[in-house]
Amino acid sequence: MAERNVSSIKVVSRKSLIFFFTMTSVLFLMSWFYVLRSTGSTDFIDHNLLPNSKILSTFDGSNSESQSQNQNGEESSLGNRAILVDSVDVGEAGEAKMNRENEKPEANDDRKCRRNDKVVLKVFMYDLPLEFHFGLMNWKGSGSSVWPDIRTEIPRYPGGLNLQHSIEFWLTLDLLASEIPQAPKHGSAIRVLNSSEADIIFVPFFSSLSYNRYSKTNPHEKKSRNKILQEKLVKHLTAQEEWKRSGGKDHLILAHHPNSMLDARMKLWPATFILSDFGRYPPNIANVEKDVIAPYKHVIGSYVNDASTFDSRPTLLYFQGAIYRKDGGLARQELFYLLKDEKDVHFSFGSVQKGGIQKATEGMRSSKFCLNIAGDTPSSNRLFDAIASHCVPVIISDAIELPYEDVLDYSEFCVFVRTSDAIKENFLINFIRSIGKAEWTRMWNKLKEVEHLFKFQFPSKEGDAVQMIWQAVARKVPAIRLKLNRFTRFSRSPPSADNGLKSIPVPKNFW
Ligand SMILES: *[C@@H]1O[C@H](CO)[C@@H](O)[C@H](O)[C@H]1NC(C)=O
């Protein structure tokens, strides 16, 4: 019964939201009509609005024309178009892929054809000096190349908690692997050596590692190595032809640790960032339209051959973490007092560091639900640890951003509770207790289905975190193209009297 109530509250609030939006739109339209009518210009509506819809239909027409051009192998438009098609592919993720195999062959042949000759994201990677990437891992280089020959040698990324933010390592390795002729060709991204042919310009600075390892200032130094590297990077990047011609708009910069790139991001903001959340970013520097959210690498191992059931997991709700967090973590204390005496609830404080990983692994694998409460940032690797443990995440973090949420419906395998509700007496515990065996098992099954989407590995495999991130980047490319083309509108015009295009500053409100 209680289960019904809670889900109906959710439905009601969603319904009322939709209702509110519809009403506002209707009111807006009505008022517009009224204004036009009162000025006696209904003709305007009939005659001037119609051509608009004609424009729309012509646009549709030209669209399908350009699609057929693609099939004839027209290079220029192929990139963008293919990415759009690809994003349809991605949108349906693993599950739908199986459906597609059962699809009747006559169903939409045109789409299918373009799906098969999959076109991937073309990435140009700067050959940044060693100190920006593998050098941070104490790799000394081999010969004249700044990149390891990954057929014979893969430098080791430092372990422990460093690994949470190691996306920089996995993405770079995947690009290097894309160049090996005999490597399997399933990847979503390939490295291209001509930046003019690239969809995106990748900046291989291992910023999270730089923060984790080198952000302390030694006594005899003025600045930390992390700070110096960021300054060098800004100077280096903004001097590149690639940066100048786009103002950085087609650049991809990794800043997964919330404190990484703290200085440089204020200067490199036109680029697309890959982040864990937007918690410490002003919205004009990073936002969900421009940037990509990537998962943390889980520190708890995948639960292989999980034969557990609702009944075999004795703990109802599990939380392990620090109680006191600087910002936004107040809910943790409130929840602790609300939950500490509840039966079947494990709520304890202490970080997962040092030896705690084993305990947390056992804890999560023997719990039905795992709590994710906002800490000093809206996201944490705990969510991905819970997914890897097939422990249904209960997310209490209003500002959380989730990886690939444009193609993935987290409500199928996570439970979301608003912070304001969670801290009401008995609300959370009653809600969790109301979720029955059938519903939990459905979510548990879904967790097992999606867990590979959050797996970082080398070599990367189809549909893992590395591929999902590249595909999320690919879905940004059309918007980047739009910004870029607008940016270069005047590139063929004669230079203006005072100075040329290149010295026009990037407008501040360009987004
Ligand atoms: C790079 O690609 C552009 C566009 O396809 C082409 O015009 C140019 O010649 C290429 N440069 C090199 C060095 O191959």
CSV table of C-alpha atoms in Angstrom, one decimal, residues 73 77 89 102 117 140 161 191 199 201 204 227 244 266 313 318 328 339-340 360 403 406 414 430 461 505:
chain,number,residue,atom,x,y,z
A,73,GLY,CA,30.2,8.9,-49.6
A,77,SER,CA,28.6,16.1,-44.4
A,89,ASP,CA,22.3,3.5,-32.0
A,102,ASN,CA,15.2,-9.6,-34.2
A,117,ASP,CA,28.8,1.2,-41.8
A,140,LYS,CA,60.3,8.3,-18.9
A,161,LEU,CA,41.7,6.3,-4.8
A,191,ARG,CA,42.8,9.1,-33.6
A,199,ASP,CA,35.4,16.2,-35.0
A,201,ILE,CA,40.5,18.1,-30.5
A,204,PRO,CA,45.7,14.8,-23.1
A,227,LYS,CA,49.5,25.0,-10.8
A,244,LYS,CA,42.9,29.9,-32.5
A,266,MET,CA,38.6,29.9,-16.1
A,313,ARG,CA,20.9,-9.8,1.3
A,318,TYR,CA,23.8,0.6,3.6
A,328,GLY,CA,25.8,20.6,1.0
A,339,LEU,CA,18.3,6.0,10.6
A,340,LYS,CA,20.9,5.0,13.3
A,360,ALA,CA,32.6,-2.0,1.9
A,403,PRO,CA,26.6,10.0,-17.0
A,406,ASP,CA,20.4,11.4,-22.3
A,414,CYS,CA,18.0,3.7,-8.9
A,430,ASN,CA,9.0,3.8,5.1
A,461,LYS,CA,35.2,-3.2,-25.2
A,505,PRO,CA,37.9,38.2,-28.7
